[in-house]
Amino acid sequence: MEQLRVLELYSGIGGMHYALKECRVPALVVAAVDVNTTANEVYRHNFPATPLWAKTIEGLTLDDFNRLDFDMILMSPPCQPFTRIGLQGDVSDPRTKSFLYILDILPRLAKRPRFLLLENVKGFETSSARDALVKTLKDCGYSYQEFLLSPTCLGIPNSRLRYFLIARVLPESFSFQTTTEVLVAFPESKRGNSADRIPNSAPSHAPPQTAARGGMRGDFLEEEEEEEEGEGGAGRGMGRYLLPPKTLLRYALLMDIVRPSCRRSVCFTKGYGHYVEGTGSVLQSCTDAQVETAFAALDSLTDEQKLLQLSQLRLRYFSPREIANLMGFPSHFSFPENTTIKQRYRVLGNSLNVHVVARLIALMVG
Ligand SMILES: C[S@@+](CC[C@H](N)C(=O)[O-])C[C@H]1O[C@@H](n2cnc3c(N)ncnc32)[C@H](O)[C@@H]1O
């Protein structure tokens, strides 16, 4: 296959770019576009050779698009207009404007891209934005398939249920039978191509199949460096991720606690490390202690006693590196030194599972 020219829209920290590399399709990202300064710094740090356009998508003209002469669009438009906890502003939310602009540009391009992949949150599938996308694709002569997939379906111990759509320009056809239903698992390829083999052959940080057996330890977690910790355990090593006393007291009962041997964790979102409820799991780093004992009769204790009891578990946040591991970022992915921990959580929370998208790209082009 000749090298595909890929346009990465809403590029963030480059989750799509890593997925493209992982699936080993000969491809070149001809431009990545995003307005977020922090995300762009991380992107540039990891992909210094890729042209990064730090501007709004609505700011690109039809000529700009045509000059890029691309074969594939990979995109993750902002998801807030479609989330359950958002206001579900859908197409009337100003954050959907750039996406509608892309739909307006697509039929007017000098050359229709052969492939298109979109990622968004669960909820997008029932939106008017999705209806507009599907209508545009049909009008422009694409076949498409929609999915709701979580990394757990690849044996990765992290939930992140997301909507995906892959499209291919007719008369080219997909290697699997498309359906109008939203698929919740990867379909079997009729061509017996490489889509199913990606996680085995790719140089990924953690082969999902071993993760399914071994839990998080070894494959996803960083070493605990106890000797580096300062007073109270909140030193420079992993101790810096310990939950502060205030958080322990206020939110202990609301947290999703996992042990290193666990094969699950909840979706990490952009507020992780800052807000506790519903933003991601916390890790019980001392496994000698029992959760049941630490939580026993908490109501009857003074704050001081509660803290003493809860601190046996050594509950800590997953580090940004660990979250990147769970999201399938390769071990050579890194952050610029000046990116704060809070910024790291934010941009990771906005990103995607690289292994899931790698599979989808392989399925799309296969
Ligand atoms: C869901 S995140 C995409 C994350 C990306 N796939 C990754 O792996 O990090 C959406 C991104 O779109 C960017 N964005 C939102 N509106 C934009 C616009 N109008 N033009 C360009 N970028 C935009 C945000 O800055 C954010 O980084």
mmCIF file of C-alpha atoms and ligand atoms in Angstrom:
data_model
loop_
_atom_site.group_PDB
_atom_site.id
_atom_site.type_symbol
_atom_site.label_atom_id
_atom_site.label_comp_id
_atom_site.label_asym_id
_atom_site.label_seq_id
_atom_site.Cartn_x
_atom_site.Cartn_y
_atom_site.Cartn_z
ATOM 1 C CA MET A 1 0.000 0.000 0.000
ATOM 2 C CA GLU A 2 1.314 3.449 -0.857
ATOM 3 C CA GLN A 3 1.823 5.940 1.940
ATOM 4 C CA LEU A 4 -1.433 7.505 3.128
ATOM 5 C CA ARG A 5 -1.538 11.236 3.831
ATOM 6 C CA VAL A 6 -3.348 11.761 7.112
ATOM 7 C CA LEU A 7 -4.986 14.885 8.545
ATOM 8 C CA GLU A 8 -5.278 14.754 12.346
ATOM 9 C CA LEU A 9 -7.953 17.185 13.558
ATOM 10 C CA TYR A 10 -8.384 18.074 17.266
ATOM 11 C CA SER A 11 -5.008 16.419 17.669
ATOM 12 C CA GLY A 12 -4.569 16.988 21.441
ATOM 13 C CA ILE A 13 -1.552 15.026 22.623
ATOM 14 C CA GLY A 14 -1.526 12.803 19.539
ATOM 15 C CA GLY A 15 -3.466 9.707 20.595
ATOM 16 C CA MET A 16 -4.588 9.223 16.996
ATOM 17 C CA HIS A 17 -1.021 9.623 15.728
ATOM 18 C CA TYR A 18 0.201 6.885 18.077
ATOM 19 C CA ALA A 19 -2.655 4.627 16.980
ATOM 20 C CA LEU A 20 -1.680 5.184 13.360
ATOM 21 C CA LYS A 21 1.913 4.234 14.146
ATOM 22 C CA GLU A 22 0.834 1.198 16.121
ATOM 23 C CA CYS A 23 -1.224 -0.287 13.314
ATOM 24 C CA ARG A 24 1.756 -0.030 10.959
ATOM 25 C CA VAL A 25 -0.195 1.243 7.991
ATOM 26 C CA PRO A 26 2.250 3.215 5.811
ATOM 27 C CA ALA A 27 1.153 6.759 6.600
ATOM 28 C CA LEU A 28 2.314 10.326 7.118
ATOM 29 C CA VAL A 29 0.495 12.885 9.280
ATOM 30 C CA VAL A 30 0.566 15.910 6.946
ATOM 31 C CA ALA A 31 -0.937 18.252 9.552
ATOM 32 C CA ALA A 32 -2.226 18.142 13.127
ATOM 33 C CA VAL A 33 -4.609 20.896 14.212
ATOM 34 C CA ASP A 34 -5.491 21.966 17.762
ATOM 35 C CA VAL A 35 -5.944 25.205 19.694
ATOM 36 C CA ASN A 36 -4.901 24.033 23.137
ATOM 37 C CA THR A 37 -1.469 25.364 24.114
ATOM 38 C CA THR A 38 -0.610 22.644 26.642
ATOM 39 C CA ALA A 39 -1.746 19.816 24.376
ATOM 40 C CA ASN A 40 0.208 21.350 21.495
ATOM 41 C CA GLU A 41 3.385 21.527 23.584
ATOM 42 C CA VAL A 42 3.036 17.838 24.407
ATOM 43 C CA TYR A 43 2.306 16.998 20.773
ATOM 44 C CA ARG A 44 5.350 18.937 19.515
ATOM 45 C CA HIS A 45 7.547 17.363 22.173
ATOM 46 C CA ASN A 46 6.656 13.868 20.915
ATOM 47 C CA PHE A 47 6.207 14.540 17.191
ATOM 48 C CA PRO A 48 8.681 17.323 16.410
ATOM 49 C CA ALA A 49 8.650 16.534 12.681
ATOM 50 C CA THR A 50 4.871 16.770 12.224
ATOM 51 C CA PRO A 51 3.483 20.131 11.039
ATOM 52 C CA LEU A 52 1.307 21.310 13.944
ATOM 53 C CA TRP A 53 -1.176 24.069 13.194
ATOM 54 C CA ALA A 54 -2.007 25.860 16.433
ATOM 55 C CA LYS A 55 -5.234 27.380 15.200
ATOM 56 C CA THR A 56 -8.962 26.778 15.120
ATOM 57 C CA ILE A 57 -10.327 24.372 12.562
ATOM 58 C CA GLU A 58 -12.852 27.006 11.470
ATOM 59 C CA GLY A 59 -9.831 29.152 10.682
ATOM 60 C CA LEU A 60 -8.732 26.769 7.904
ATOM 61 C CA THR A 61 -9.952 27.650 4.429
ATOM 62 C CA LEU A 62 -11.090 25.234 1.748
ATOM 63 C CA ASP A 63 -7.800 26.014 0.004
ATOM 64 C CA ASP A 64 -5.842 25.064 3.126
ATOM 65 C CA PHE A 65 -7.629 21.718 3.206
ATOM 66 C CA ASN A 66 -7.133 21.117 -0.506
ATOM 67 C CA ARG A 67 -3.429 21.927 -0.358
ATOM 68 C CA LEU A 68 -2.931 19.250 2.295
ATOM 69 C CA ASP A 69 -4.121 16.668 -0.226
ATOM 70 C CA PHE A 70 -4.988 14.072 2.411
ATOM 71 C CA ASP A 71 -6.360 10.517 2.113
ATOM 72 C CA MET A 72 -7.553 10.099 5.676
ATOM 73 C CA ILE A 73 -9.105 12.221 8.431
ATOM 74 C CA LEU A 74 -8.648 11.185 12.071
ATOM 75 C CA MET A 75 -10.613 13.319 14.502
ATOM 76 C CA SER A 76 -11.890 13.605 18.087
ATOM 77 C CA PRO A 77 -14.186 16.642 18.211
ATOM 78 C CA PRO A 78 -14.924 18.154 21.654
ATOM 79 C CA CYS A 79 -17.227 15.833 23.555
ATOM 80 C CA GLN A 80 -18.753 18.177 26.166
ATOM 81 C CA PRO A 81 -21.807 18.943 23.969
ATOM 82 C CA PHE A 82 -22.688 15.230 24.048
ATOM 83 C CA THR A 83 -21.848 14.017 27.559
ATOM 84 C CA ARG A 84 -24.506 12.928 29.987
ATOM 85 C CA ILE A 85 -23.256 15.350 32.646
ATOM 86 C CA GLY A 86 -22.874 18.210 30.170
ATOM 87 C CA LEU A 87 -25.886 20.197 29.065
ATOM 88 C CA GLN A 88 -26.128 18.149 25.856
ATOM 89 C CA GLY A 89 -26.185 21.290 23.766
ATOM 90 C CA ASP A 90 -25.430 19.112 20.739
ATOM 91 C CA VAL A 91 -25.364 21.152 17.498
ATOM 92 C CA SER A 92 -26.403 24.355 19.284
ATOM 93 C CA ASP A 93 -23.318 24.226 21.543
ATOM 94 C CA PRO A 94 -20.650 26.635 20.206
ATOM 95 C CA ARG A 95 -18.072 23.836 20.659
ATOM 96 C CA THR A 96 -19.776 21.868 17.864
ATOM 97 C CA LYS A 97 -19.280 24.708 15.376
ATOM 98 C CA SER A 98 -15.912 23.493 14.107
ATOM 99 C CA PHE A 99 -17.300 19.999 13.562
ATOM 100 C CA LEU A 100 -20.222 21.345 11.517
ATOM 101 C CA TYR A 101 -17.673 23.362 9.556
ATOM 102 C CA ILE A 102 -15.804 20.131 8.679
ATOM 103 C CA LEU A 103 -19.097 18.595 7.500
ATOM 104 C CA ASP A 104 -19.631 21.650 5.345
ATOM 105 C CA ILE A 105 -16.121 21.417 3.854
ATOM 106 C CA LEU A 106 -16.166 17.663 3.133
ATOM 107 C CA PRO A 107 -18.445 17.721 0.037
ATOM 108 C CA ARG A 108 -16.506 20.667 -1.375
ATOM 109 C CA LEU A 109 -13.024 19.146 -1.216
ATOM 110 C CA ALA A 110 -11.203 18.768 -4.529
ATOM 111 C CA LYS A 111 -10.477 15.155 -3.560
ATOM 112 C CA ARG A 112 -12.616 13.107 -1.142
ATOM 113 C CA PRO A 113 -10.451 11.419 1.487
ATOM 114 C CA ARG A 114 -10.654 7.631 1.251
ATOM 115 C CA PHE A 115 -10.951 7.111 4.994
ATOM 116 C CA LEU A 116 -12.410 8.919 7.980
ATOM 117 C CA LEU A 117 -12.375 7.957 11.653
ATOM 118 C CA LEU A 118 -14.169 9.851 14.404
ATOM 119 C CA GLU A 119 -14.032 9.313 18.156
ATOM 120 C CA ASN A 120 -16.448 10.772 20.675
ATOM 121 C CA VAL A 121 -18.238 9.997 23.933
ATOM 122 C CA LYS A 122 -21.109 7.606 24.436
ATOM 123 C CA GLY A 123 -24.127 9.782 23.808
ATOM 124 C CA PHE A 124 -22.894 11.035 20.443
ATOM 125 C CA GLU A 125 -24.741 8.188 18.726
ATOM 126 C CA THR A 126 -28.117 9.745 19.558
ATOM 127 C CA SER A 127 -27.145 13.340 18.746
ATOM 128 C CA SER A 128 -28.142 15.563 15.841
ATOM 129 C CA ALA A 129 -24.416 16.049 15.170
ATOM 130 C CA ARG A 130 -24.169 12.303 14.495
ATOM 131 C CA ASP A 131 -27.192 12.476 12.179
ATOM 132 C CA ALA A 132 -25.574 15.348 10.293
ATOM 133 C CA LEU A 133 -22.315 13.369 9.992
ATOM 134 C CA VAL A 134 -24.067 10.261 8.668
ATOM 135 C CA LYS A 135 -26.094 12.313 6.187
ATOM 136 C CA THR A 136 -22.949 14.038 4.897
ATOM 137 C CA LEU A 137 -21.138 10.710 4.546
ATOM 138 C CA LYS A 138 -24.016 9.158 2.629
ATOM 139 C CA ASP A 139 -24.309 12.218 0.365
ATOM 140 C CA CYS A 140 -20.574 12.072 -0.315
ATOM 141 C CA GLY A 141 -20.616 8.363 -1.167
ATOM 142 C CA TYR A 142 -19.126 6.688 1.901
ATOM 143 C CA SER A 143 -19.983 3.451 3.612
ATOM 144 C CA TYR A 144 -19.587 3.611 7.368
ATOM 145 C CA GLN A 145 -19.803 1.636 10.570
ATOM 146 C CA GLU A 146 -20.488 2.867 14.088
ATOM 147 C CA PHE A 147 -19.146 1.340 17.320
ATOM 148 C CA LEU A 148 -19.368 1.681 21.081
ATOM 149 C CA LEU A 149 -16.151 0.172 22.409
ATOM 150 C CA SER A 150 -14.163 0.085 25.627
ATOM 151 C CA PRO A 151 -10.508 -0.994 26.042
ATOM 152 C CA THR A 152 -11.831 -3.764 28.296
ATOM 153 C CA CYS A 153 -12.870 -5.593 25.125
ATOM 154 C CA LEU A 154 -9.129 -5.979 24.372
ATOM 155 C CA GLY A 155 -8.425 -7.230 27.884
ATOM 156 C CA ILE A 156 -7.052 -3.867 29.059
ATOM 157 C CA PRO A 157 -7.928 -3.218 32.730
ATOM 158 C CA ASN A 158 -9.467 0.196 32.097
ATOM 159 C CA SER A 159 -12.992 1.207 31.106
ATOM 160 C CA ARG A 160 -13.381 3.980 28.584
ATOM 161 C CA LEU A 161 -16.559 3.425 26.630
ATOM 162 C CA ARG A 162 -16.444 5.580 23.536
ATOM 163 C CA TYR A 163 -18.329 6.083 20.281
ATOM 164 C CA PHE A 164 -16.386 5.515 17.052
ATOM 165 C CA LEU A 165 -17.290 5.823 13.419
ATOM 166 C CA ILE A 166 -15.141 4.595 10.561
ATOM 167 C CA ALA A 167 -15.954 5.479 6.952
ATOM 168 C CA ARG A 168 -14.548 4.412 3.607
ATOM 169 C CA VAL A 169 -15.280 5.979 0.247
ATOM 170 C CA LEU A 170 -17.249 3.807 -2.177
ATOM 171 C CA PRO A 171 -16.790 1.745 -4.273
ATOM 172 C CA GLU A 172 -14.071 0.513 -1.893
ATOM 173 C CA SER A 173 -15.605 -1.789 0.669
ATOM 174 C CA PHE A 174 -14.765 -2.757 4.219
ATOM 175 C CA SER A 175 -13.343 -6.176 4.945
ATOM 176 C CA PHE A 176 -16.353 -6.947 7.175
ATOM 177 C CA GLN A 177 -20.117 -6.853 6.748
ATOM 178 C CA THR A 178 -21.364 -3.407 7.798
ATOM 179 C CA THR A 179 -24.610 -2.994 9.696
ATOM 180 C CA THR A 180 -26.780 -0.029 10.669
ATOM 181 C CA GLU A 181 -26.500 -1.213 14.263
ATOM 182 C CA VAL A 182 -23.856 0.244 16.537
ATOM 183 C CA LEU A 183 -21.362 -2.580 17.054
ATOM 184 C CA VAL A 184 -20.161 -3.254 20.598
ATOM 185 C CA ALA A 185 -17.300 -5.581 19.614
ATOM 186 C CA PHE A 186 -14.758 -5.765 16.800
ATOM 187 C CA PRO A 187 -16.180 -7.596 13.792
ATOM 188 C CA GLU A 188 -14.414 -10.506 12.131
ATOM 189 C CA SER A 189 -12.552 -9.438 9.022
ATOM 190 C CA LYS A 190 -13.521 -11.483 5.954
ATOM 191 C CA ARG A 191 -10.074 -10.915 4.451
ATOM 192 C CA GLY A 192 -8.249 -12.381 7.409
ATOM 193 C CA ASN A 193 -6.055 -9.281 7.512
ATOM 194 C CA SER A 194 -3.978 -7.964 10.343
ATOM 195 C CA ALA A 195 -6.687 -6.086 12.288
ATOM 196 C CA ASP A 196 -7.019 -8.815 14.865
ATOM 197 C CA ARG A 197 -3.303 -9.204 15.373
ATOM 198 C CA ILE A 198 -2.314 -5.658 16.169
ATOM 199 C CA PRO A 199 -1.933 -5.774 19.927
ATOM 200 C CA ASN A 200 0.313 -8.847 19.571
ATOM 201 C CA SER A 201 2.660 -7.488 16.984
ATOM 202 C CA ALA A 202 2.772 -3.808 17.871
ATOM 203 C CA PRO A 203 5.519 -2.400 20.037
ATOM 204 C CA SER A 204 3.029 -1.349 22.664
ATOM 205 C CA HIS A 205 3.833 -0.723 26.279
ATOM 206 C CA ALA A 206 1.695 -3.546 27.571
ATOM 207 C CA PRO A 207 0.320 -6.360 25.482
ATOM 208 C CA PRO A 208 -3.349 -6.458 26.479
ATOM 209 C CA GLN A 209 -3.509 -10.224 26.661
ATOM 210 C CA THR A 210 -0.940 -10.413 29.468
ATOM 211 C CA ALA A 211 -2.647 -7.548 31.251
ATOM 212 C CA ALA A 212 -5.860 -9.516 31.357
ATOM 213 C CA ARG A 213 -4.103 -12.210 33.328
ATOM 214 C CA GLY A 214 -1.750 -10.200 35.515
ATOM 215 C CA GLY A 215 -3.790 -7.144 36.503
ATOM 216 C CA MET A 216 -2.053 -3.769 36.631
ATOM 217 C CA ARG A 217 1.142 -4.714 38.457
ATOM 218 C CA GLY A 218 4.196 -5.006 36.227
ATOM 219 C CA ASP A 219 2.485 -3.979 33.018
ATOM 220 C CA PHE A 220 1.015 -0.625 33.955
ATOM 221 C CA LEU A 221 2.216 0.562 37.368
ATOM 222 C CA GLU A 222 5.367 2.489 38.138
ATOM 223 C CA GLU A 223 7.777 1.210 40.772
ATOM 224 C CA GLU A 224 7.063 2.528 44.261
ATOM 225 C CA GLU A 225 10.225 4.356 45.347
ATOM 226 C CA GLU A 226 9.688 4.465 49.074
ATOM 227 C CA GLU A 227 13.167 5.676 49.950
ATOM 228 C CA GLU A 228 12.520 8.905 48.047
ATOM 229 C CA GLU A 229 9.543 9.879 50.107
ATOM 230 C CA GLY A 230 9.755 12.828 52.419
ATOM 231 C CA GLU A 231 8.041 13.416 55.692
ATOM 232 C CA GLY A 232 4.463 12.184 55.794
ATOM 233 C CA GLY A 233 5.021 10.203 52.623
ATOM 234 C CA ALA A 234 4.288 13.103 50.284
ATOM 235 C CA GLY A 235 7.778 13.326 48.846
ATOM 236 C CA ARG A 236 9.174 13.362 45.339
ATOM 237 C CA GLY A 237 8.623 9.705 44.421
ATOM 238 C CA MET A 238 5.262 8.003 44.074
ATOM 239 C CA GLY A 239 4.473 9.458 47.517
ATOM 240 C CA ARG A 240 3.570 12.703 45.796
ATOM 241 C CA TYR A 241 0.447 10.978 44.479
ATOM 242 C CA LEU A 242 -0.873 9.999 47.927
ATOM 243 C CA LEU A 243 -4.350 11.366 48.609
ATOM 244 C CA PRO A 244 -4.147 14.361 50.930
ATOM 245 C CA PRO A 245 -5.862 13.999 54.356
ATOM 246 C CA LYS A 246 -8.658 16.431 53.461
ATOM 247 C CA THR A 247 -9.587 14.377 50.401
ATOM 248 C CA LEU A 248 -9.428 11.135 52.367
ATOM 249 C CA LEU A 249 -11.774 12.469 55.014
ATOM 250 C CA ARG A 250 -14.247 14.002 52.638
ATOM 251 C CA TYR A 251 -14.378 11.492 49.804
ATOM 252 C CA ALA A 252 -13.192 8.123 51.149
ATOM 253 C CA LEU A 253 -16.583 6.510 50.750
ATOM 254 C CA LEU A 254 -17.090 7.767 47.205
ATOM 255 C CA MET A 255 -13.807 6.607 45.722
ATOM 256 C CA ASP A 256 -13.372 3.699 43.368
ATOM 257 C CA ILE A 257 -10.470 1.824 44.962
ATOM 258 C CA VAL A 258 -8.459 -0.758 43.028
ATOM 259 C CA ARG A 259 -5.541 -2.968 44.052
ATOM 260 C CA PRO A 260 -2.466 -3.612 41.880
ATOM 261 C CA SER A 261 -3.760 -7.110 41.141
ATOM 262 C CA CYS A 262 -7.069 -5.714 39.843
ATOM 263 C CA ARG A 263 -8.136 -6.187 36.267
ATOM 264 C CA ARG A 264 -10.264 -3.103 36.160
ATOM 265 C CA SER A 265 -10.231 0.645 36.691
ATOM 266 C CA VAL A 266 -12.774 3.297 35.819
ATOM 267 C CA CYS A 267 -12.353 5.840 33.056
ATOM 268 C CA PHE A 268 -9.834 8.585 33.824
ATOM 269 C CA THR A 269 -11.249 11.990 32.944
ATOM 270 C CA LYS A 270 -9.678 15.418 32.724
ATOM 271 C CA GLY A 271 -10.529 16.371 36.321
ATOM 272 C CA TYR A 272 -8.544 13.445 37.745
ATOM 273 C CA GLY A 273 -6.249 14.328 40.646
ATOM 274 C CA HIS A 274 -8.289 17.467 41.243
ATOM 275 C CA TYR A 275 -11.850 16.261 41.684
ATOM 276 C CA VAL A 276 -12.288 12.834 43.220
ATOM 277 C CA GLU A 277 -15.802 11.723 42.472
ATOM 278 C CA GLY A 278 -16.279 9.979 39.148
ATOM 279 C CA THR A 279 -12.977 11.071 37.607
ATOM 280 C CA GLY A 280 -11.045 7.790 37.837
ATOM 281 C CA SER A 281 -9.959 5.024 40.210
ATOM 282 C CA VAL A 282 -7.461 5.399 43.045
ATOM 283 C CA LEU A 283 -4.874 2.766 43.890
ATOM 284 C CA GLN A 284 -4.464 0.952 47.180
ATOM 285 C CA SER A 285 -0.678 0.856 47.230
ATOM 286 C CA CYS A 286 -0.341 -0.999 50.524
ATOM 287 C CA THR A 287 -1.878 -4.382 49.837
ATOM 288 C CA ASP A 288 -1.162 -5.806 53.298
ATOM 289 C CA ALA A 289 -4.050 -3.753 54.640
ATOM 290 C CA GLN A 290 -7.677 -4.727 54.123
ATOM 291 C CA VAL A 291 -10.169 -2.243 52.702
ATOM 292 C CA GLU A 292 -12.879 -3.678 54.926
ATOM 293 C CA THR A 293 -10.783 -3.079 58.069
ATOM 294 C CA ALA A 294 -9.800 0.428 57.009
ATOM 295 C CA PHE A 295 -13.417 1.372 56.412
ATOM 296 C CA ALA A 296 -14.828 -0.391 59.478
ATOM 297 C CA ALA A 297 -16.982 1.763 61.755
ATOM 298 C CA LEU A 298 -15.616 4.978 60.241
ATOM 299 C CA ASP A 299 -18.698 6.908 61.331
ATOM 300 C CA SER A 300 -17.924 6.419 64.981
ATOM 301 C CA LEU A 301 -14.343 7.748 64.757
ATOM 302 C CA THR A 302 -12.811 11.186 65.180
ATOM 303 C CA ASP A 303 -11.161 12.679 62.095
ATOM 304 C CA GLU A 304 -7.761 11.837 63.493
ATOM 305 C CA GLN A 305 -8.711 8.194 64.039
ATOM 306 C CA LYS A 306 -10.328 8.003 60.613
ATOM 307 C CA LEU A 307 -7.149 9.251 58.991
ATOM 308 C CA LEU A 308 -5.026 6.805 60.918
ATOM 309 C CA GLN A 309 -7.246 3.956 59.803
ATOM 310 C CA LEU A 310 -7.577 5.004 56.174
ATOM 311 C CA SER A 311 -3.908 5.815 55.734
ATOM 312 C CA GLN A 312 -3.042 2.121 56.220
ATOM 313 C CA LEU A 313 -4.224 1.585 52.656
ATOM 314 C CA ARG A 314 -1.822 4.203 51.295
ATOM 315 C CA LEU A 315 -4.380 5.307 48.743
ATOM 316 C CA ARG A 316 -2.832 7.219 45.886
ATOM 317 C CA TYR A 317 -3.738 8.579 42.507
ATOM 318 C CA PHE A 318 -2.505 6.774 39.431
ATOM 319 C CA SER A 319 0.402 8.804 38.058
ATOM 320 C CA PRO A 320 0.071 10.410 34.594
ATOM 321 C CA ARG A 321 2.570 7.811 33.310
ATOM 322 C CA GLU A 322 0.411 4.980 34.623
ATOM 323 C CA ILE A 323 -2.694 6.456 33.018
ATOM 324 C CA ALA A 324 -0.788 6.830 29.746
ATOM 325 C CA ASN A 325 0.163 3.138 30.045
ATOM 326 C CA LEU A 326 -3.462 2.133 30.580
ATOM 327 C CA MET A 327 -4.448 4.248 27.582
ATOM 328 C CA GLY A 328 -1.956 2.440 25.382
ATOM 329 C CA PHE A 329 0.613 5.204 24.915
ATOM 330 C CA PRO A 330 4.049 3.742 24.139
ATOM 331 C CA SER A 331 6.808 3.921 26.738
ATOM 332 C CA HIS A 332 8.683 6.534 24.693
ATOM 333 C CA PHE A 333 5.740 8.971 24.982
ATOM 334 C CA SER A 334 6.675 11.722 27.426
ATOM 335 C CA PHE A 335 5.684 15.150 28.688
ATOM 336 C CA PRO A 336 7.775 18.303 28.458
ATOM 337 C CA GLU A 337 9.282 18.975 31.874
ATOM 338 C CA ASN A 338 7.274 22.152 32.416
ATOM 339 C CA THR A 339 3.888 20.430 32.011
ATOM 340 C CA THR A 340 2.363 20.345 35.501
ATOM 341 C CA ILE A 341 0.817 17.185 36.926
ATOM 342 C CA LYS A 342 -2.628 18.771 36.756
ATOM 343 C CA GLN A 343 -2.112 19.623 33.064
ATOM 344 C CA ARG A 344 -0.913 16.073 32.381
ATOM 345 C CA TYR A 345 -4.094 14.616 33.881
ATOM 346 C CA ARG A 346 -6.179 17.090 31.904
ATOM 347 C CA VAL A 347 -4.740 16.330 28.483
ATOM 348 C CA LEU A 348 -4.676 12.572 29.114
ATOM 349 C CA GLY A 349 -8.313 12.694 30.234
ATOM 350 C CA ASN A 350 -9.188 14.310 26.903
ATOM 351 C CA SER A 351 -7.322 11.679 24.906
ATOM 352 C CA LEU A 352 -8.175 8.143 23.820
ATOM 353 C CA ASN A 353 -7.154 4.521 24.061
ATOM 354 C CA VAL A 354 -4.425 4.040 21.470
ATOM 355 C CA HIS A 355 -4.869 0.246 21.129
ATOM 356 C CA VAL A 356 -8.599 0.528 20.440
ATOM 357 C CA VAL A 357 -8.074 3.165 17.757
ATOM 358 C CA ALA A 358 -5.159 1.230 16.219
ATOM 359 C CA ARG A 359 -7.484 -1.742 15.765
ATOM 360 C CA LEU A 360 -10.134 0.463 14.203
ATOM 361 C CA ILE A 361 -7.708 2.058 11.749
ATOM 362 C CA ALA A 362 -6.484 -1.379 10.699
ATOM 363 C CA LEU A 363 -10.086 -2.498 10.266
ATOM 364 C CA MET A 364 -10.895 0.621 8.255
ATOM 365 C CA VAL A 365 -8.053 0.294 5.754
ATOM 366 C CA GLY A 366 -7.816 -3.508 5.731
HETATM 367 C C1 LIG B 1 -11.312 15.297 22.814
HETATM 368 S S1 LIG B 1 -9.891 16.275 22.650
HETATM 369 C C2 LIG B 1 -8.958 15.389 21.443
HETATM 370 C C3 LIG B 1 -7.850 14.623 22.014
HETATM 371 C C4 LIG B 1 -6.895 13.963 21.069
HETATM 372 N N1 LIG B 1 -7.467 12.979 20.215
HETATM 373 C C5 LIG B 1 -5.781 13.343 21.890
HETATM 374 O O1 LIG B 1 -5.390 12.206 21.679
HETATM 375 O O2 LIG B 1 -5.298 14.021 22.791
HETATM 376 C C6 LIG B 1 -10.463 17.638 21.729
HETATM 377 C C7 LIG B 1 -9.388 18.627 21.325
HETATM 378 O O3 LIG B 1 -9.964 19.537 20.393
HETATM 379 C C8 LIG B 1 -9.378 20.799 20.573
HETATM 380 N N2 LIG B 1 -10.316 21.771 19.982
HETATM 381 C C9 LIG B 1 -11.555 22.058 20.416
HETATM 382 N N3 LIG B 1 -12.143 22.932 19.576
HETATM 383 C C10 LIG B 1 -11.259 23.188 18.586
HETATM 384 C C11 LIG B 1 -11.305 24.002 17.415
HETATM 385 N N4 LIG B 1 -12.385 24.723 17.134
HETATM 386 N N5 LIG B 1 -10.223 24.031 16.614
HETATM 387 C C12 LIG B 1 -9.120 23.292 16.916
HETATM 388 N N6 LIG B 1 -9.033 22.508 18.007
HETATM 389 C C13 LIG B 1 -10.082 22.448 18.830
HETATM 390 C C14 LIG B 1 -9.188 20.903 22.069
HETATM 391 O O4 LIG B 1 -8.160 21.810 22.365
HETATM 392 C C15 LIG B 1 -8.835 19.464 22.449
HETATM 393 O O5 LIG B 1 -7.442 19.289 22.495
#
